[in-house]
Short mmCIF file of C-alpha atoms in Angstrom, two decimals:
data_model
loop_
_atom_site.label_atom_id
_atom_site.label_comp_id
_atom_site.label_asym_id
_atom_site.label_seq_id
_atom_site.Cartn_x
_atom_site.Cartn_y
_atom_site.Cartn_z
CA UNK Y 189 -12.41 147.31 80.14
CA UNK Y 190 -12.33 143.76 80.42
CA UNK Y 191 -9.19 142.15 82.48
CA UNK Y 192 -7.25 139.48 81.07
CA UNK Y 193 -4.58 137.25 82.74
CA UNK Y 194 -1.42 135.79 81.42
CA UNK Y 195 1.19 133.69 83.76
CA UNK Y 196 4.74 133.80 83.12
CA UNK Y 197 7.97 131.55 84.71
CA UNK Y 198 10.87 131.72 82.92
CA UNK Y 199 12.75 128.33 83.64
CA UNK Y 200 14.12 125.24 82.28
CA UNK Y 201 13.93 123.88 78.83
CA UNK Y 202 13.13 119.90 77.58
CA UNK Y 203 14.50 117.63 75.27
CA UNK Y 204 10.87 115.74 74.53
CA UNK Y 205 9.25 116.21 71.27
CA UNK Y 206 5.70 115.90 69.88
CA UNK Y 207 4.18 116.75 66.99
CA UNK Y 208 2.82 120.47 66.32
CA UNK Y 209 -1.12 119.93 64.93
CA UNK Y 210 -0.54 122.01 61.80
CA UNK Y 211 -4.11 122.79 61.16
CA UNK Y 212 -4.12 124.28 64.64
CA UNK Y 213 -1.00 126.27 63.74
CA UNK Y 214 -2.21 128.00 60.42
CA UNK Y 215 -5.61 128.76 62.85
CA UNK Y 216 -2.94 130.44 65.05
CA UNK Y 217 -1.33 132.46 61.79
CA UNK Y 218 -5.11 134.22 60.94
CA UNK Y 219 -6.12 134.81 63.82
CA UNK Y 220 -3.91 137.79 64.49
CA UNK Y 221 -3.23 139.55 67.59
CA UNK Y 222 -5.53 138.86 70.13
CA UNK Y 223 -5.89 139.92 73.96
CA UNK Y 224 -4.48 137.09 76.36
CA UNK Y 225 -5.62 137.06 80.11
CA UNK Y 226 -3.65 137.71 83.19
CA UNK Y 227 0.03 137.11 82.30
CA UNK Y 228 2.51 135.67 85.40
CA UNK Y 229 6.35 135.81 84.70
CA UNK Y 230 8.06 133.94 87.08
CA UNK Y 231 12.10 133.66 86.46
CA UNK Y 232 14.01 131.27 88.29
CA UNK Y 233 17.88 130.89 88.15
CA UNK Y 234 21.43 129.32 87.02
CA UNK Y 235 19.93 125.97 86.13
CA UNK Y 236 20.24 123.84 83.24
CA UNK Y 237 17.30 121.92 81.22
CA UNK Y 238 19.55 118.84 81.76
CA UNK Y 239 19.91 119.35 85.75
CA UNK Y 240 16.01 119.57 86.48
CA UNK Y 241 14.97 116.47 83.89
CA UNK Y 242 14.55 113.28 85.98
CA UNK Y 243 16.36 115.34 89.18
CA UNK Y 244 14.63 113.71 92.20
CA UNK Y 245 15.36 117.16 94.21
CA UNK Y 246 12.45 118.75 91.65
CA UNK Y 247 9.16 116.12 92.06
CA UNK Y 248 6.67 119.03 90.84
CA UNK Y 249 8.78 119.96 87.85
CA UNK Y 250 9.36 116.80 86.74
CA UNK Y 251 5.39 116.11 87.06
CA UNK Y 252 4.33 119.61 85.80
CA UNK Y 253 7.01 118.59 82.66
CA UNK Y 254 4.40 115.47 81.75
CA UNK Y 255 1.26 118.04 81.97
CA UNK Y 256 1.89 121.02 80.58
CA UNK Y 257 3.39 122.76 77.41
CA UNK Y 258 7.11 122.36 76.97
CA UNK Y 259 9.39 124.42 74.99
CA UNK Y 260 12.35 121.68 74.60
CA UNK Y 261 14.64 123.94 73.09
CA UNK Y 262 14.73 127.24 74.77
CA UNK Y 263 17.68 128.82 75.12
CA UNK Y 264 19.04 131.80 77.55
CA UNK Y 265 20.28 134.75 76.01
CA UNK Y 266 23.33 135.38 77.44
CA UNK Y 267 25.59 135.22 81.08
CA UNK Y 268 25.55 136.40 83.49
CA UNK Y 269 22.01 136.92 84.88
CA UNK Y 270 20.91 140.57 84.32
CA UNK Y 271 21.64 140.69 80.48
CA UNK Y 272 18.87 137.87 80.00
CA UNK Y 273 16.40 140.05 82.95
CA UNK Y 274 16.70 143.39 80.68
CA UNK Y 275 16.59 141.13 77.17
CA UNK Y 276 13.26 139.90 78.00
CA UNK Y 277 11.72 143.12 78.60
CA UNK Y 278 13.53 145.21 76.48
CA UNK Y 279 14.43 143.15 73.56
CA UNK Y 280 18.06 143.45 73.87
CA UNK Y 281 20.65 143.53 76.28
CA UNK Y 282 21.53 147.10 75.41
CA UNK Y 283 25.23 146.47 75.95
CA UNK Y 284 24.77 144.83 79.62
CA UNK Y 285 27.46 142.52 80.36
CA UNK Y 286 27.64 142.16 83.84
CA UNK Y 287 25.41 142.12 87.22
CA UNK Y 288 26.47 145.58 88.39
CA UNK Y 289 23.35 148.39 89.06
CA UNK Y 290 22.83 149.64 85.50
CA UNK Y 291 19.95 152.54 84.53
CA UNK Y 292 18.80 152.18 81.48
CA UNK Y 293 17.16 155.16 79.21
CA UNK Y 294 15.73 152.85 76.71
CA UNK Y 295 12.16 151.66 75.71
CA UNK Y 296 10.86 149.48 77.56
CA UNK Y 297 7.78 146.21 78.23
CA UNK Y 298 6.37 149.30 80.56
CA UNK Y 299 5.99 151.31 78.19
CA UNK Y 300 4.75 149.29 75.99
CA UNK Y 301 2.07 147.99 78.00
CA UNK Y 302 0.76 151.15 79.42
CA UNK Y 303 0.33 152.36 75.83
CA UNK Y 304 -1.81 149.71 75.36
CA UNK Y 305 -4.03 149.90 78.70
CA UNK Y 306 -3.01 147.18 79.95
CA UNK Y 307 -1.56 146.49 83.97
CA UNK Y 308 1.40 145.72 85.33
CA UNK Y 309 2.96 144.34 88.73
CA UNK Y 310 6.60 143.50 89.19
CA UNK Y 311 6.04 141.16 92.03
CA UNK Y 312 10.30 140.50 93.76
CA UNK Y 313 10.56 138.21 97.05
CA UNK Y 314 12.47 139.92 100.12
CA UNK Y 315 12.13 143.35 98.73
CA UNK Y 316 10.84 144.11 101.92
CA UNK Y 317 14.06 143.93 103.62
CA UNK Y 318 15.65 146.84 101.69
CA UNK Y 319 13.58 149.33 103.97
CA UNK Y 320 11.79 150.96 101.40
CA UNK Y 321 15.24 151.22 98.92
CA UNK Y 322 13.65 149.92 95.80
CA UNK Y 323 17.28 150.97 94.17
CA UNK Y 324 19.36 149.15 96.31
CA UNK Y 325 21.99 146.78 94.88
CA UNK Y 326 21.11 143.72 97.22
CA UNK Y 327 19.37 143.37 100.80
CA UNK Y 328 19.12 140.22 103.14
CA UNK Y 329 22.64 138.82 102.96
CA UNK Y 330 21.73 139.06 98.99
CA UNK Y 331 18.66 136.93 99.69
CA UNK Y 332 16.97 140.36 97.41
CA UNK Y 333 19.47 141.45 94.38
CA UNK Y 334 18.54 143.94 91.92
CA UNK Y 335 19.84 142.39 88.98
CA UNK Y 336 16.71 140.08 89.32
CA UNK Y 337 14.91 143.17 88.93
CA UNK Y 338 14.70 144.25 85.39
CA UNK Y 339 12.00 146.92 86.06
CA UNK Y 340 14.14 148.81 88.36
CA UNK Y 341 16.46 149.30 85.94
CA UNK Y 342 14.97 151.61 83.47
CA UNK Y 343 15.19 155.48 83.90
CA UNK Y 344 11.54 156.07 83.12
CA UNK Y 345 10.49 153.48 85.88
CA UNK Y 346 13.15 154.83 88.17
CA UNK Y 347 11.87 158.33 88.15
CA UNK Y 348 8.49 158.03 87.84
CA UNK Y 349 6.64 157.09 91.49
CA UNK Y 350 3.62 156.00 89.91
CA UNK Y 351 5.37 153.44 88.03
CA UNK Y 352 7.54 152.79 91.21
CA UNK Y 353 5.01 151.83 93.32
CA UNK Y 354 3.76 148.56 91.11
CA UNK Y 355 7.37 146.89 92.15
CA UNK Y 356 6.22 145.30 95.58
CA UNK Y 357 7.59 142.73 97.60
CA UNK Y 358 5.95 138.96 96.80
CA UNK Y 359 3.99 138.83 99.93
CA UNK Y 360 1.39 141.07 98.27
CA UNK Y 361 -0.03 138.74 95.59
CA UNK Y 362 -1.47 136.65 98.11
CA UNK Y 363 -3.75 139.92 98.79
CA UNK Y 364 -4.02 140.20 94.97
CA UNK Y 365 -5.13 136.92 94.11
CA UNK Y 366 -7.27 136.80 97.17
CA UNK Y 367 -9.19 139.62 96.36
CA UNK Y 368 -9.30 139.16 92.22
CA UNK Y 369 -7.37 142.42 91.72
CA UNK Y 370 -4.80 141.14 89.56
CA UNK Y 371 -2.87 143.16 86.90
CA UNK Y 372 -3.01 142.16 83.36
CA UNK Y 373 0.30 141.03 83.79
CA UNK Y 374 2.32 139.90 86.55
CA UNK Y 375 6.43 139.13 86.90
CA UNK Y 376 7.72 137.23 89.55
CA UNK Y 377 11.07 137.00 91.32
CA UNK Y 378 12.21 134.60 93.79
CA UNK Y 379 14.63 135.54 96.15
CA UNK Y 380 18.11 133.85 95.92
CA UNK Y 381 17.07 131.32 98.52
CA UNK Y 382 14.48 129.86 96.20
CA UNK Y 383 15.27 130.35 92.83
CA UNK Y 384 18.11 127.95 92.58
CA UNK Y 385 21.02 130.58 92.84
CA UNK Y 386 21.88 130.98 96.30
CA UNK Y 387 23.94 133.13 98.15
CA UNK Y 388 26.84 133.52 100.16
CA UNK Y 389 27.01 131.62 103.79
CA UNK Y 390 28.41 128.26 105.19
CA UNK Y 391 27.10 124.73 103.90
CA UNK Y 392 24.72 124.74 107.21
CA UNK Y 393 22.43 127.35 105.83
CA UNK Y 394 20.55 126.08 103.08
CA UNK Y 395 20.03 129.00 100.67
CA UNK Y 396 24.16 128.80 100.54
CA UNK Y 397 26.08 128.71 97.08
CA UNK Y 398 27.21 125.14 98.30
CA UNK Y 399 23.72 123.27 99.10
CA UNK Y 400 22.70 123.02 95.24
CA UNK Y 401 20.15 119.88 95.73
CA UNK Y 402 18.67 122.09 98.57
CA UNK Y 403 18.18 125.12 96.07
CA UNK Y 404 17.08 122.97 93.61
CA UNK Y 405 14.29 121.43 96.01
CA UNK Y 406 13.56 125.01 97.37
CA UNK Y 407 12.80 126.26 94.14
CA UNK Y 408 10.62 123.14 93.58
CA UNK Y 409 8.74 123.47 96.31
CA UNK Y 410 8.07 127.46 95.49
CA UNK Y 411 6.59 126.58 92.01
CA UNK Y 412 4.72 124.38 93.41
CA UNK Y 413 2.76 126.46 95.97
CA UNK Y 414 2.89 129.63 93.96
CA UNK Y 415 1.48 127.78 90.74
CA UNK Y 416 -1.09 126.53 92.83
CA UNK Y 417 -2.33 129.74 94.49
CA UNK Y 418 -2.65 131.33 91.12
CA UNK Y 419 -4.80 128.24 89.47
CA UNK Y 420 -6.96 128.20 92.98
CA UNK Y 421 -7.74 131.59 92.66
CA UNK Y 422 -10.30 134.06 90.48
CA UNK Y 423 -7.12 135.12 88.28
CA UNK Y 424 -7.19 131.75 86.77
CA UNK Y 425 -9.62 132.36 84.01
CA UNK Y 426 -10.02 130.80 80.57
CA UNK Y 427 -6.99 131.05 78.34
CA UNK Y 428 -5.09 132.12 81.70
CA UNK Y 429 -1.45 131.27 80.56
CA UNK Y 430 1.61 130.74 82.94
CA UNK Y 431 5.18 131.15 81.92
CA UNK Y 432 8.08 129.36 83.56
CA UNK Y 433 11.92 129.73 83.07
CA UNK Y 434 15.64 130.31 83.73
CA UNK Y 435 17.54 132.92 83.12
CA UNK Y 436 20.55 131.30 81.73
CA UNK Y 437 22.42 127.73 82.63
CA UNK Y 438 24.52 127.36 85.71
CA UNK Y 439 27.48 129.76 86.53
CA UNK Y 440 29.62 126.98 87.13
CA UNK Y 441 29.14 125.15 83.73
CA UNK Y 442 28.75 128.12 81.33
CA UNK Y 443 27.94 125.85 78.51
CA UNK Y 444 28.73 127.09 75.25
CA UNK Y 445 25.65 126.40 73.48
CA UNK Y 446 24.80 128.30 70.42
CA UNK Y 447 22.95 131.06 70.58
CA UNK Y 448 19.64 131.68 68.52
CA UNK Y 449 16.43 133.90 67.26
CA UNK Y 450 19.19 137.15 67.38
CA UNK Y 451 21.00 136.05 71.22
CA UNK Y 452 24.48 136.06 71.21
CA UNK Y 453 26.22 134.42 72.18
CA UNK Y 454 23.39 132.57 74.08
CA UNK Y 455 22.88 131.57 77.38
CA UNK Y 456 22.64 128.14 77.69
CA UNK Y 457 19.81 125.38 77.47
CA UNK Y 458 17.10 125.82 80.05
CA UNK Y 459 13.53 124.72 80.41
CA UNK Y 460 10.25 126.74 79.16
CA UNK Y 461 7.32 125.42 80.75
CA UNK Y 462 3.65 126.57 79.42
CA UNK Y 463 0.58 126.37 81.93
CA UNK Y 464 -2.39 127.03 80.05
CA UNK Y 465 -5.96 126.88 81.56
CA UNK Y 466 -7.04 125.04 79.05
CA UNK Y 467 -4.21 123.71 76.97
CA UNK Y 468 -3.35 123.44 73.07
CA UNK Y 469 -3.58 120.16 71.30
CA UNK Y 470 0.47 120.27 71.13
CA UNK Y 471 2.15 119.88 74.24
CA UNK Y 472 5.84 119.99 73.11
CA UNK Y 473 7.20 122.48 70.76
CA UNK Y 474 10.91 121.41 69.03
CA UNK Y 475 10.87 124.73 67.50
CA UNK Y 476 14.05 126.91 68.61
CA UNK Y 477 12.84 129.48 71.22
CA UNK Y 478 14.90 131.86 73.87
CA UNK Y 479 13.80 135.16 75.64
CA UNK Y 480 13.25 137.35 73.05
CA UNK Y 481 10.48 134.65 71.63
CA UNK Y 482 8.93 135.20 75.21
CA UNK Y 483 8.74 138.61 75.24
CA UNK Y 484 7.73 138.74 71.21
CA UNK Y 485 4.93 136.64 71.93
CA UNK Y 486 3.33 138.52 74.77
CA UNK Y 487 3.71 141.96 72.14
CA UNK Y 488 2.13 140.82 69.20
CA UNK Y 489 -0.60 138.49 70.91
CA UNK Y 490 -1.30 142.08 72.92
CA UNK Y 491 -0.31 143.98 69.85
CA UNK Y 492 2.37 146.01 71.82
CA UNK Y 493 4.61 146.56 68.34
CA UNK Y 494 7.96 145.35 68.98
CA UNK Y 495 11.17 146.60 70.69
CA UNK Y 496 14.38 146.02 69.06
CA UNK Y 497 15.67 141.85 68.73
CA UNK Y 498 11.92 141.02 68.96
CA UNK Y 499 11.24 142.98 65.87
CA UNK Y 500 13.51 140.01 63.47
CA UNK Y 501 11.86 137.69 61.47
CA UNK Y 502 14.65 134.45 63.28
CA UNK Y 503 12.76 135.31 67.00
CA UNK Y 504 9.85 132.43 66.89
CA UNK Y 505 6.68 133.32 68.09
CA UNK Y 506 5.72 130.51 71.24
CA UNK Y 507 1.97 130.20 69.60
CA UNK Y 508 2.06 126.54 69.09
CA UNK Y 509 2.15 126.11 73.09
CA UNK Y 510 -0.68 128.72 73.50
CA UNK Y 511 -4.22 127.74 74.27
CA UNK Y 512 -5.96 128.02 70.65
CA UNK Y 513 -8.98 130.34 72.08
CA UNK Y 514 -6.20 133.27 72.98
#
Protein backbone atom coordinates (compact mmCIF):
# COMPACT_ATOMS: atom_id res chain seq x y z
CA UNK A 1 0.00 0.00 0.00
CA UNK A 2 1.41 3.17 -0.83
CA UNK A 3 2.40 5.61 2.29
CA UNK A 4 1.31 9.04 2.35
CA UNK A 5 2.37 11.90 4.70
CA UNK A 6 0.45 14.74 6.15
CA UNK A 7 2.06 17.36 8.83
CA UNK A 8 0.01 18.86 11.41
CA UNK A 9 0.78 21.99 14.16
CA UNK A 10 -1.98 23.34 15.63
CA UNK A 11 -1.00 27.06 16.52
CA UNK A 12 -1.66 30.60 16.03
CA UNK A 13 -4.04 32.26 13.70
CA UNK A 14 -3.39 35.67 11.25
CA UNK A 15 -5.13 38.64 10.50
CA UNK A 16 -3.60 38.90 6.64
CA UNK A 17 -5.85 38.30 3.80
CA UNK A 18 -5.44 37.29 0.13
CA UNK A 19 -7.54 36.34 -2.33
CA UNK A 20 -8.81 32.54 -2.69
CA UNK A 21 -8.17 31.57 -6.73
CA UNK A 22 -11.76 30.44 -7.27
CA UNK A 23 -11.09 28.33 -10.25
CA UNK A 24 -8.65 26.46 -8.03
CA UNK A 25 -11.38 26.15 -5.39
CA UNK A 26 -14.28 24.59 -7.57
CA UNK A 27 -11.08 22.11 -8.84
CA UNK A 28 -10.90 21.40 -5.06
CA UNK A 29 -15.01 20.78 -4.85
CA UNK A 30 -14.76 17.73 -7.83
CA UNK A 31 -12.11 16.34 -6.98
CA UNK A 32 -13.48 14.51 -3.98
CA UNK A 33 -11.74 12.75 -1.33
CA UNK A 34 -8.42 12.00 -2.07
CA UNK A 35 -5.39 10.31 -0.09
CA UNK A 36 -2.99 13.07 1.46
CA UNK A 37 0.65 12.03 2.46
CA UNK A 38 2.22 11.82 5.82
CA UNK A 39 0.14 14.04 8.16
CA UNK A 40 2.22 15.90 11.33
CA UNK A 41 -0.01 17.50 14.10
CA UNK A 42 1.93 19.53 16.15
CA UNK A 43 -0.17 21.58 19.02
CA UNK A 44 1.39 24.24 20.79
CA UNK A 45 -0.20 26.23 23.73
CA UNK A 46 -2.09 29.31 25.56
CA UNK A 47 -1.06 31.81 22.90
CA UNK A 48 -2.91 34.29 21.04
CA UNK A 49 -2.74 35.07 17.07
CA UNK A 50 -2.17 38.69 18.26
CA UNK A 51 0.88 37.77 20.75
CA UNK A 52 3.03 35.82 18.05
CA UNK A 53 2.34 38.55 14.97
CA UNK A 54 5.36 40.89 14.78
CA UNK A 55 6.61 39.33 18.48
CA UNK A 56 10.43 39.59 18.17
CA UNK A 57 10.64 36.50 20.80
CA UNK A 58 9.15 34.25 17.60
CA UNK A 59 11.75 35.14 14.39
CA UNK A 60 10.77 31.68 12.61
CA UNK A 61 7.05 32.20 13.05
CA UNK A 62 6.95 35.44 12.02
CA UNK A 63 9.11 34.33 8.78
CA UNK A 64 7.28 30.95 8.30
CA UNK A 65 3.88 33.47 8.55
CA UNK A 66 5.26 35.30 5.06
CA UNK A 67 5.87 31.65 3.39
CA UNK A 68 3.41 29.46 4.06
CA UNK A 69 -0.47 29.03 4.15
CA UNK A 70 -2.25 31.02 6.80
CA UNK A 71 -5.57 30.45 8.22
CA UNK A 72 -6.19 34.22 9.60
CA UNK A 73 -9.19 33.39 11.34
CA UNK A 74 -8.93 30.22 13.24
CA UNK A 75 -10.40 30.01 16.26
CA UNK A 76 -9.93 27.55 19.48
CA UNK A 77 -12.75 25.67 20.55
CA UNK A 78 -13.02 26.18 23.93
CA UNK A 79 -10.84 26.72 27.58
CA UNK A 80 -9.18 25.27 29.13
CA UNK A 81 -6.72 23.10 27.15
CA UNK A 82 -7.99 19.45 27.04
CA UNK A 83 -11.57 20.25 25.69
CA UNK A 84 -9.86 21.67 22.38
CA UNK A 85 -7.09 18.23 22.54
CA UNK A 86 -10.28 15.73 22.60
CA UNK A 87 -12.42 18.24 20.04
CA UNK A 88 -9.92 17.80 17.43
CA UNK A 89 -9.88 14.18 17.44
CA UNK A 90 -13.12 13.41 18.41
CA UNK A 91 -15.26 16.07 17.03
CA UNK A 92 -16.60 17.29 20.20
CA UNK A 93 -15.67 17.94 23.56
CA UNK A 94 -17.99 15.26 24.87
CA UNK A 95 -18.86 17.30 27.94
CA UNK A 96 -15.01 18.01 28.98
CA UNK A 97 -14.71 21.09 30.85
CA UNK A 98 -11.72 20.95 32.68
CA UNK A 99 -7.94 19.53 32.60
CA UNK A 100 -8.57 16.71 35.07
CA UNK A 101 -7.67 12.77 33.73
CA UNK A 102 -10.88 11.99 31.84
CA UNK A 103 -11.50 8.33 29.87
CA UNK A 104 -13.47 8.64 27.27
CA UNK A 105 -15.73 5.63 25.66
CA UNK A 106 -16.45 7.47 22.54
CA UNK A 107 -15.41 7.19 18.80
CA UNK A 108 -12.56 8.30 18.06
CA UNK A 109 -9.61 9.81 14.97
CA UNK A 110 -8.11 6.09 15.94
CA UNK A 111 -10.64 4.51 15.00
CA UNK A 112 -11.29 6.13 12.28
CA UNK A 113 -8.04 5.85 10.77
CA UNK A 114 -7.38 2.25 11.37
CA UNK A 115 -10.64 1.54 9.53
CA UNK A 116 -9.25 3.08 6.79
CA UNK A 117 -5.58 1.45 6.78
CA UNK A 118 -4.02 4.13 7.44
CA UNK A 119 -0.99 4.74 10.47
CA UNK A 120 -0.81 6.47 13.34
CA UNK A 121 1.89 7.83 15.94
CA UNK A 122 1.05 10.05 18.86
CA UNK A 123 4.48 11.47 19.18
CA UNK A 124 4.40 13.59 23.32
CA UNK A 125 7.85 15.24 24.55
CA UNK A 126 9.06 14.05 28.17
CA UNK A 127 6.86 11.05 28.19
CA UNK A 128 9.83 9.33 29.01
CA UNK A 129 9.99 10.60 32.43
CA UNK A 130 6.70 8.96 33.57
CA UNK A 131 8.64 5.51 33.80
CA UNK A 132 6.65 3.70 31.51
CA UNK A 133 3.05 5.30 33.09
CA UNK A 134 1.52 6.27 29.83
CA UNK A 135 -1.72 7.13 32.22
CA UNK A 136 -0.16 9.29 34.46
CA UNK A 137 -1.65 12.74 35.16
CA UNK A 138 1.73 14.75 34.76
CA UNK A 139 5.59 13.77 35.10
CA UNK A 140 8.75 16.12 35.17
CA UNK A 141 7.62 18.88 37.51
CA UNK A 142 4.56 18.89 34.80
CA UNK A 143 7.15 19.40 32.07
CA UNK A 144 4.76 15.97 30.53
CA UNK A 145 0.80 16.51 31.30
CA UNK A 146 -1.74 14.28 30.02
CA UNK A 147 -4.23 16.67 29.10
CA UNK A 148 -1.87 17.35 26.08
CA UNK A 149 -2.50 13.89 25.33
CA UNK A 150 -5.77 13.38 23.66
CA UNK A 151 -5.00 9.76 22.61
CA UNK A 152 -4.59 8.62 26.07
CA UNK A 153 -7.76 9.54 26.83
CA UNK A 154 -10.01 7.22 25.04
CA UNK A 155 -11.06 3.79 26.57
CA UNK A 156 -10.41 1.84 23.40
CA UNK A 157 -6.76 3.28 23.22
CA UNK A 158 -6.39 2.85 26.93
CA UNK A 159 -7.07 -0.81 26.92
CA UNK A 160 -5.83 -1.93 23.94
CA UNK A 161 -1.66 -2.43 24.05
CA UNK A 162 -1.37 -2.49 20.49
CA UNK A 163 -2.81 0.83 20.18
CA UNK A 164 -0.80 1.84 23.38
CA UNK A 165 2.35 1.30 22.15
CA UNK A 166 2.12 4.04 19.05
CA UNK A 167 2.07 6.89 22.00
CA UNK A 168 5.98 7.30 22.37
CA UNK A 169 8.00 9.86 23.77
CA UNK A 170 9.29 12.66 20.93
CA UNK A 171 12.79 11.47 20.92
CA UNK A 172 11.70 8.62 18.63
CA UNK A 173 10.82 10.51 15.42
CA UNK A 174 14.26 11.38 14.94
CA UNK A 175 14.66 7.40 14.41
CA UNK A 176 11.46 7.61 12.31
CA UNK A 177 12.31 10.22 10.01
CA UNK A 178 15.81 8.95 9.83
CA UNK A 179 14.97 5.74 8.69
CA UNK A 180 11.68 6.74 6.34
CA UNK A 181 9.35 4.72 8.59
CA UNK A 182 6.89 7.29 9.18
CA UNK A 183 3.17 6.71 9.95
CA UNK A 184 0.57 8.08 7.72
CA UNK A 185 -0.05 10.42 10.29
CA UNK A 186 1.83 11.86 13.00
CA UNK A 187 0.68 14.24 16.27
CA UNK A 188 3.03 16.07 18.12
CA UNK A 189 3.22 17.42 21.66
CA UNK A 190 5.64 19.66 23.14
CA UNK A 191 6.32 19.48 26.59
CA UNK A 192 5.25 22.50 28.78
CA UNK A 193 8.74 23.92 28.53
CA UNK A 194 8.36 24.48 24.83
CA UNK A 195 5.02 24.89 23.88
CA UNK A 196 4.45 28.28 25.34
CA UNK A 197 2.57 27.12 28.58
CA UNK A 198 4.99 26.59 31.17
CA UNK A 199 4.96 25.25 34.41
CA UNK A 200 5.33 25.83 37.90
CA UNK A 201 8.97 27.04 39.36
CA UNK A 202 10.71 30.41 40.21
CA UNK A 203 11.37 33.22 37.47
CA UNK A 204 15.15 31.69 37.25
CA UNK A 205 14.04 28.60 35.46
CA UNK A 206 12.93 29.36 32.15
CA UNK A 207 10.11 26.91 31.36
CA UNK A 208 8.36 28.85 34.56
CA UNK A 209 4.68 30.28 34.30
CA UNK A 210 6.46 33.76 34.79
CA UNK A 211 9.23 33.83 31.84
CA UNK A 212 6.47 34.21 28.96
CA UNK A 213 9.02 35.86 26.23
CA UNK A 214 11.27 32.83 27.16
CA UNK A 215 8.33 30.30 26.36
CA UNK A 216 7.44 32.13 23.58
CA UNK A 217 11.16 31.96 22.11
CA UNK A 218 11.38 28.24 23.27
CA UNK A 219 8.54 27.30 21.36
CA UNK A 220 10.04 29.25 18.41
CA UNK A 221 13.01 27.75 18.39
CA UNK A 222 11.23 24.03 18.60
CA UNK A 223 9.21 24.72 15.36
CA UNK A 224 11.92 25.68 13.92
CA UNK A 225 14.18 22.60 14.27
CA UNK A 226 11.35 20.14 14.27
CA UNK A 227 9.84 21.69 10.93
CA UNK A 228 13.10 21.40 9.57
CA UNK A 229 13.92 17.75 10.37
CA UNK A 230 10.67 16.71 8.84
CA UNK A 231 11.22 18.82 5.35
CA UNK A 232 15.10 17.40 5.40
CA UNK A 233 13.99 14.09 5.61
CA UNK A 234 12.37 11.15 3.14
CA UNK A 235 8.83 11.87 4.89
CA UNK A 236 8.74 15.09 3.07
CA UNK A 237 7.21 13.95 -0.14
CA UNK A 238 5.01 15.70 -2.68
CA UNK A 239 1.78 17.10 -1.32
CA UNK A 240 3.46 16.42 2.26
CA UNK A 241 1.28 18.90 4.35
CA UNK A 242 2.20 20.30 7.90
CA UNK A 243 -0.28 21.60 10.37
CA UNK A 244 0.51 24.17 13.03
CA UNK A 245 -1.62 25.54 15.98
CA UNK A 246 -2.80 26.49 19.49
CA UNK A 247 -4.99 25.06 21.46
CA UNK A 248 -6.86 27.99 22.70
CA UNK A 249 -5.66 31.83 23.63
CA UNK A 250 -3.80 32.58 26.80
CA UNK A 251 -5.16 31.55 30.31
CA UNK A 252 -4.59 34.85 31.53
CA UNK A 253 -6.63 36.81 28.86
CA UNK A 254 -9.51 34.35 28.18
CA UNK A 255 -10.77 36.47 25.40
CA UNK A 256 -14.28 36.20 24.72
CA UNK A 257 -14.26 35.79 21.14
CA UNK A 258 -17.14 34.20 19.43
CA UNK A 259 -17.18 30.93 18.83
CA UNK A 260 -17.76 29.30 15.28
CA UNK A 261 -18.24 26.15 12.70
CA UNK A 262 -20.40 24.40 15.94
CA UNK A 263 -17.54 25.55 19.04
CA UNK A 264 -18.99 27.01 21.85
CA UNK A 265 -18.33 29.06 23.27
CA UNK A 266 -14.92 29.23 21.43
CA UNK A 267 -11.58 29.40 22.42
CA UNK A 268 -10.05 32.31 21.38
CA UNK A 269 -8.13 33.62 18.18
CA UNK A 270 -4.98 31.68 17.46
CA UNK A 271 -2.81 31.10 14.44
CA UNK A 272 -3.20 28.11 11.75
CA UNK A 273 -0.19 27.79 9.81
CA UNK A 274 -0.19 25.43 6.51
CA UNK A 275 3.27 23.92 5.26
CA UNK A 276 2.69 22.37 2.10
CA UNK A 277 5.49 20.76 -0.04
CA UNK A 278 4.45 22.33 -2.75
CA UNK A 279 1.98 25.04 -1.93
CA UNK A 280 -1.57 26.24 -3.32
CA UNK A 281 -1.85 29.35 -5.37
CA UNK A 282 -3.71 30.99 -2.17
CA UNK A 283 -1.65 31.57 0.68
CA UNK A 284 -4.18 33.20 3.10
CA UNK A 285 -7.57 31.91 3.72
CA UNK A 286 -10.20 34.70 5.51
CA UNK A 287 -12.61 31.96 5.66
CA UNK A 288 -13.73 31.18 9.43
CA UNK A 289 -11.91 27.98 10.54
CA UNK A 290 -11.34 26.31 14.27
CA UNK A 291 -10.52 22.63 15.26
CA UNK A 292 -13.22 20.83 14.12
CA UNK A 293 -12.35 22.29 10.37
CA UNK A 294 -8.87 20.60 11.12
CA UNK A 295 -9.93 17.47 11.98
CA UNK A 296 -12.96 17.54 9.14
CA UNK A 297 -10.48 18.13 6.63
CA UNK A 298 -8.06 15.33 7.36
CA UNK A 299 -11.61 12.83 7.32
CA UNK A 300 -13.04 13.63 4.20
CA UNK A 301 -9.67 14.29 2.19
CA UNK A 302 -8.91 10.49 3.71
CA UNK A 303 -12.57 9.67 3.48
CA UNK A 304 -12.71 8.70 7.26
CA UNK A 305 -16.76 9.68 7.43
CA UNK A 306 -17.20 12.09 10.11
CA UNK A 307 -17.50 12.06 13.94
CA UNK A 308 -20.01 14.18 15.52
CA UNK A 309 -19.41 18.50 15.17
CA UNK A 310 -17.37 17.62 12.02
CA UNK A 311 -20.37 16.06 10.46
CA UNK A 312 -22.32 20.05 10.18
CA UNK A 313 -22.53 21.72 7.14
CA UNK A 314 -21.06 25.52 9.37
CA UNK A 315 -17.43 23.38 10.02
CA UNK A 316 -15.33 24.74 6.78
CA UNK A 317 -13.31 22.42 5.09
CA UNK A 318 -9.29 24.04 5.12
CA UNK A 319 -9.02 22.99 1.16
CA UNK A 320 -8.23 26.37 -0.10
CA UNK A 321 -4.75 26.18 1.90
CA UNK A 322 -4.12 22.59 0.60
CA UNK A 323 -1.67 21.85 -2.14
CA UNK A 324 -4.10 21.43 -5.33
CA UNK A 325 -2.44 17.86 -6.35
CA UNK A 326 -3.82 16.27 -2.79
Amino acid sequence: MKRFTVIMILGITLSMSRSIDPAWAMDQKKAGPKALPHLFVIMMENTRYETLIGNPNAPWINAAVSLYGVATHYYGISHPSQPNYIAATSGSTHGVTDNGDVTLDVRNLVDQMEEAGKTWRDYQQSLSLCGGNKLAGACGNRQYVRKHNPFVSYRDVQTNPARMAHIVDLSALDADLASGDVADFSWISPDQCNDMHGHPGPKSDRCSYDNRPQLISSGDAFLKSWVEKIMASKAWTENSVIFITWDESEASTKESTPGCCNGDPGGGHVLMLVISHTPPPSRRSDTVYNHYSLLATIEERWGLGCLANTCGPDVARMFDLINRSH
